[in-house]
GROMACS .gro file of C-alpha atoms in nm:
model
  190
    1LEU     CA    1  -1.185  -6.110  -5.343
    2VAL     CA    2  -1.454  -6.096  -5.101
    3ARG     CA    3  -1.708  -6.187  -5.366
    4GLN     CA    4  -1.513  -6.466  -5.467
    5LYS     CA    5  -1.488  -6.551  -5.098
    6LEU     CA    6  -1.059  -6.523  -5.076
    7GLN     CA    7  -1.121  -6.203  -4.838
    8SER     CA    8  -1.344  -6.242  -4.541
    9PRO     CA    9  -1.592  -5.948  -4.512
   10SER     CA   10  -1.423  -5.773  -4.180
   11GLU     CA   11  -1.103  -5.733  -4.402
   12LEU     CA   12  -1.337  -5.542  -4.652
   13ASP     CA   13  -1.433  -5.348  -4.366
   14LYS     CA   14  -1.072  -5.279  -4.191
   15ALA     CA   15  -0.931  -5.164  -4.539
   16ARG     CA   16  -1.220  -4.881  -4.605
   17ALA     CA   17  -1.194  -4.761  -4.240
   18ALA     CA   18  -0.778  -4.761  -4.301
   19ARG     CA   19  -0.886  -4.557  -4.636
   20ASP     CA   20  -1.139  -4.311  -4.483
   21GLY     CA   21  -0.895  -4.267  -4.218
   22ALA     CA   22  -0.608  -4.197  -4.455
   23LEU     CA   23  -0.810  -3.964  -4.619
   24ALA     CA   24  -0.917  -3.765  -4.293
   25GLU     CA   25  -0.548  -3.687  -4.211
   26ARG     CA   26  -0.476  -3.582  -4.604
   27ASP     CA   27  -0.814  -3.342  -4.561
   28GLY     CA   28  -0.645  -3.262  -4.226
   29ALA     CA   29  -0.260  -3.190  -4.403
   30ARG     CA   30  -0.407  -2.955  -4.670
   31GLN     CA   31  -0.577  -2.756  -4.388
   32GLN     CA   32  -0.290  -2.686  -4.234
   33LEU     CA   33  -0.092  -2.642  -4.561
   34ASP     CA   34  -0.346  -2.376  -4.612
   35LYS     CA   35  -0.345  -2.242  -4.281
   36LEU     CA   36   0.003  -2.169  -4.317
   37THR     CA   37   0.017  -2.064  -4.674
   38ARG     CA   38  -0.260  -1.811  -4.615
   39GLY     CA   39  -0.170  -1.690  -4.257
   40VAL     CA   40  -0.353  -1.672  -3.920
   41ARG     CA   41  -0.756  -1.716  -3.917
   42THR     CA   42  -0.903  -1.374  -3.787
   43GLU     CA   43  -1.051  -1.581  -3.515
   44ASP     CA   44  -0.764  -1.733  -3.370
   45ILE     CA   45  -0.627  -1.367  -3.417
   46ASP     CA   46  -0.882  -1.198  -3.182
   47GLU     CA   47  -0.900  -1.517  -2.957
   48ALA     CA   48  -0.563  -1.422  -2.902
   49THR     CA   49  -0.575  -1.065  -2.829
   50ALA     CA   50  -0.907  -1.144  -2.591
   51LYS     CA   51  -0.647  -1.392  -2.381
   52LEU     CA   52  -0.376  -1.092  -2.347
   53ALA     CA   53  -0.617  -0.873  -2.253
   54SER     CA   54  -0.763  -1.115  -1.996
   55ALA     CA   55  -0.413  -1.161  -1.901
   56SER     CA   56  -0.314  -0.813  -1.870
   57ALA     CA   57  -0.613  -0.739  -1.687
   58ASP     CA   58  -0.515  -1.026  -1.417
   59VAL     CA   59  -0.191  -0.855  -1.381
   60ALA     CA   60  -0.316  -0.485  -1.345
   61LEU     CA   61  -0.567  -0.632  -1.067
   62ALA     CA   62  -0.282  -0.835  -0.911
   63GLU     CA   63  -0.003  -0.504  -0.901
   64ARG     CA   64  -0.349  -0.328  -0.749
   65GLU     CA   65  -0.363  -0.586  -0.464
   66LEU     CA   66   0.042  -0.594  -0.412
   67ALA     CA   67  -0.006  -0.179  -0.366
   68ASP     CA   68  -0.264  -0.180  -0.106
   69LEU     CA   69  -0.102  -0.419   0.098
   70THR     CA   70   0.258  -0.313   0.063
   71ILE     CA   71   0.317  -0.021   0.348
   72ILE     CA   72   0.585   0.213   0.259
   73ALA     CA   73   0.736   0.436   0.546
   74THR     CA   74   0.752   0.801   0.504
   75ARG     CA   75   1.040   0.841   0.664
   76ALA     CA   76   1.361   0.679   0.683
   77GLY     CA   77   1.435   0.516   1.026
   78ARG     CA   78   1.494   0.208   1.221
   79LEU     CA   79   1.195  -0.099   1.288
   80ASP     CA   80   1.174  -0.036   1.638
   81SER     CA   81   0.903  -0.276   1.701
   82LEU     CA   82   0.616  -0.487   1.512
   83PRO     CA   83   0.315  -0.550   1.767
   84TYR     CA   84   0.131  -0.815   1.527
   85ASN     CA   85   0.255  -1.152   1.371
   86LEU     CA   86   0.223  -1.294   1.094
   87GLY     CA   87  -0.116  -1.426   1.013
   88GLU     CA   88  -0.291  -1.235   1.297
   89ARG     CA   89  -0.564  -0.980   1.191
   90VAL     CA   90  -0.506  -0.579   1.265
   91PRO     CA   91  -0.793  -0.367   1.374
   92VAL     CA   92  -0.860  -0.058   1.142
   93GLY     CA   93  -0.668   0.240   1.217
   94GLY     CA   94  -0.440  -0.027   1.403
   95VAL     CA   95  -0.042   0.000   1.440
   96LEU     CA   96   0.120  -0.238   1.211
   97ALA     CA   97   0.511  -0.136   1.278
   98ILE     CA   98   0.657   0.148   1.484
   99LEU     CA   99   1.008   0.311   1.319
  100GLN     CA  100   1.248   0.540   1.462
  101ALA     CA  101   1.283   0.788   1.249
  102ASN     CA  102   1.619   0.894   1.100
  103GLY     CA  103   1.715   1.311   1.132
  104ALA     CA  104   1.626   1.531   1.372
  105PRO     CA  105   1.370   1.425   1.673
  106TYR     CA  106   1.075   1.687   1.807
  107ALA     CA  107   0.872   1.725   2.079
  108ARG     CA  108   0.536   1.693   2.124
  109VAL     CA  109   0.426   1.971   2.363
  110TYR     CA  110   0.053   2.106   2.473
  111VAL     CA  111  -0.012   2.486   2.510
  112PRO     CA  112  -0.259   2.631   2.774
  113GLU     CA  113  -0.519   2.791   2.638
  114THR     CA  114  -0.418   3.115   2.859
  115ALA     CA  115  -0.051   3.100   2.639
  116LEU     CA  116  -0.152   3.028   2.288
  117ALA     CA  117  -0.184   3.360   2.158
  118GLY     CA  118   0.162   3.411   2.238
  119TYR     CA  119   0.338   3.127   2.016
  120ARG     CA  120   0.356   3.172   1.639
  121VAL     CA  121   0.461   2.858   1.378
  122GLY     CA  122   0.869   2.957   1.342
  123ASP     CA  123   0.895   3.070   1.673
  124THR     CA  124   1.244   2.977   1.846
  125ILE     CA  125   1.147   2.716   2.170
  126GLU     CA  126   1.376   2.637   2.451
  127VAL     CA  127   1.329   2.271   2.520
  128SER     CA  128   1.514   2.160   2.863
  129VAL     CA  129   1.528   1.802   2.866
  130ASP     CA  130   1.535   1.586   3.242
  131GLY     CA  131   1.893   1.414   3.236
  132VAL     CA  132   2.074   1.716   2.968
  133SER     CA  133   2.211   1.978   3.130
  134SER     CA  134   2.173   2.241   2.887
  135PRO     CA  135   1.881   2.322   2.726
  136PHE     CA  136   1.806   2.285   2.328
  137ASN     CA  137   1.698   2.535   2.124
  138GLY     CA  138   1.369   2.412   1.893
  139ARG     CA  139   1.169   2.536   1.612
  140LEU     CA  140   0.789   2.534   1.632
  141ARG     CA  141   0.651   2.380   1.315
  142TRP     CA  142   0.295   2.318   1.381
  143ILE     CA  143  -0.007   2.386   1.671
  144SER     CA  144  -0.332   2.236   1.580
  145LYS     CA  145  -0.611   2.449   1.516
  146GLU     CA  146  -0.879   2.257   1.772
  147SER     CA  147  -0.808   2.205   2.142
  148ALA     CA  148  -0.704   1.886   2.235
  149PHE     CA  149  -1.022   1.816   2.493
  150THR     CA  150  -1.332   1.963   2.465
  151PRO     CA  151  -1.431   2.194   2.230
  152TYR     CA  152  -1.417   2.572   2.296
  153TYR     CA  153  -1.769   2.651   2.210
  154ALA     CA  154  -1.911   2.436   2.478
  155LEU     CA  155  -1.748   2.631   2.771
  156ASN     CA  156  -1.770   2.910   2.991
  157GLU     CA  157  -1.462   3.141   3.055
  158GLN     CA  158  -1.294   2.931   3.341
  159ASP     CA  159  -1.337   2.593   3.192
  160ARG     CA  160  -1.172   2.759   2.903
  161ALA     CA  161  -0.858   2.861   3.053
  162ARG     CA  162  -0.765   2.444   3.088
  163LEU     CA  163  -0.803   2.376   2.730
  164VAL     CA  164  -0.492   2.296   2.588
  165TYR     CA  165  -0.335   2.272   2.200
  166LEU     CA  166  -0.078   1.999   2.103
  167ALA     CA  167   0.173   2.154   1.915
  168GLU     CA  168   0.526   2.003   1.768
  169ILE     CA  169   0.907   2.153   1.835
  170ASP     CA  170   1.155   2.054   1.527
  171LEU     CA  171   1.500   1.970   1.770
  172PRO     CA  172   1.786   1.941   1.496
  173ASP     CA  173   2.057   1.963   1.777
  174ALA     CA  174   1.901   1.664   1.944
  175SER     CA  175   1.956   1.372   1.752
  176GLU     CA  176   2.085   1.158   2.022
  177LEU     CA  177   1.857   1.210   2.262
  178PRO     CA  178   1.606   0.860   2.289
  179SER     CA  179   1.229   0.894   2.198
  180GLY     CA  180   1.007   0.959   2.496
  181LEU     CA  181   1.177   1.142   2.750
  182PRO     CA  182   0.964   1.422   2.920
  183LEU     CA  183   1.063   1.754   2.844
  184GLN     CA  184   0.950   2.164   2.970
  185ALA     CA  185   0.950   2.357   2.639
  186GLU     CA  186   0.918   2.752   2.675
  187PRO     CA  187   0.990   3.019   2.430
  188ALA     CA  188   1.339   3.105   2.426
  189HIS     CA  189   1.492   3.437   2.578
  190GLU     CA  190   1.562   3.724   2.358
   0.00000   0.00000   0.00000
């Protein structure tokens, strides 16, 4: 038709372009049919496996970060105070939350060096609290191995008498006492 001058050359170019596009679509459909009939290519499987491994690593990292940023109390209790507000920087070793623990309270006392030899873990201790008429019986659960102040090897005989050792006494019958009360502890009379 172009040779006979019944159609313009641009119409010939458009027809050729439409034919080439249709051939390309046919080839793409044939490849898609081959892919569906033969199954997925190994490259696609490898790519999907790599994406899965990457996503699994991201999940593991996020779970680890969450675990690092999660604070879990060592015992049941009631939240007493949060010293910091959201967004504030907390110094290393800073107190993040103050809990009032459920269960039996305990007393922290200092045992003088001169009386230390008379105390053993498990001993019954009589604890007198200001404002409470009768004393409580407690059990000595822990005594520090090191003095609360100057090390013993740097002191002479007179200075050693001023050393004190931190100790903790369980008070199972004193659950109604608030924390922070002053007290006095002595070995129970037998």
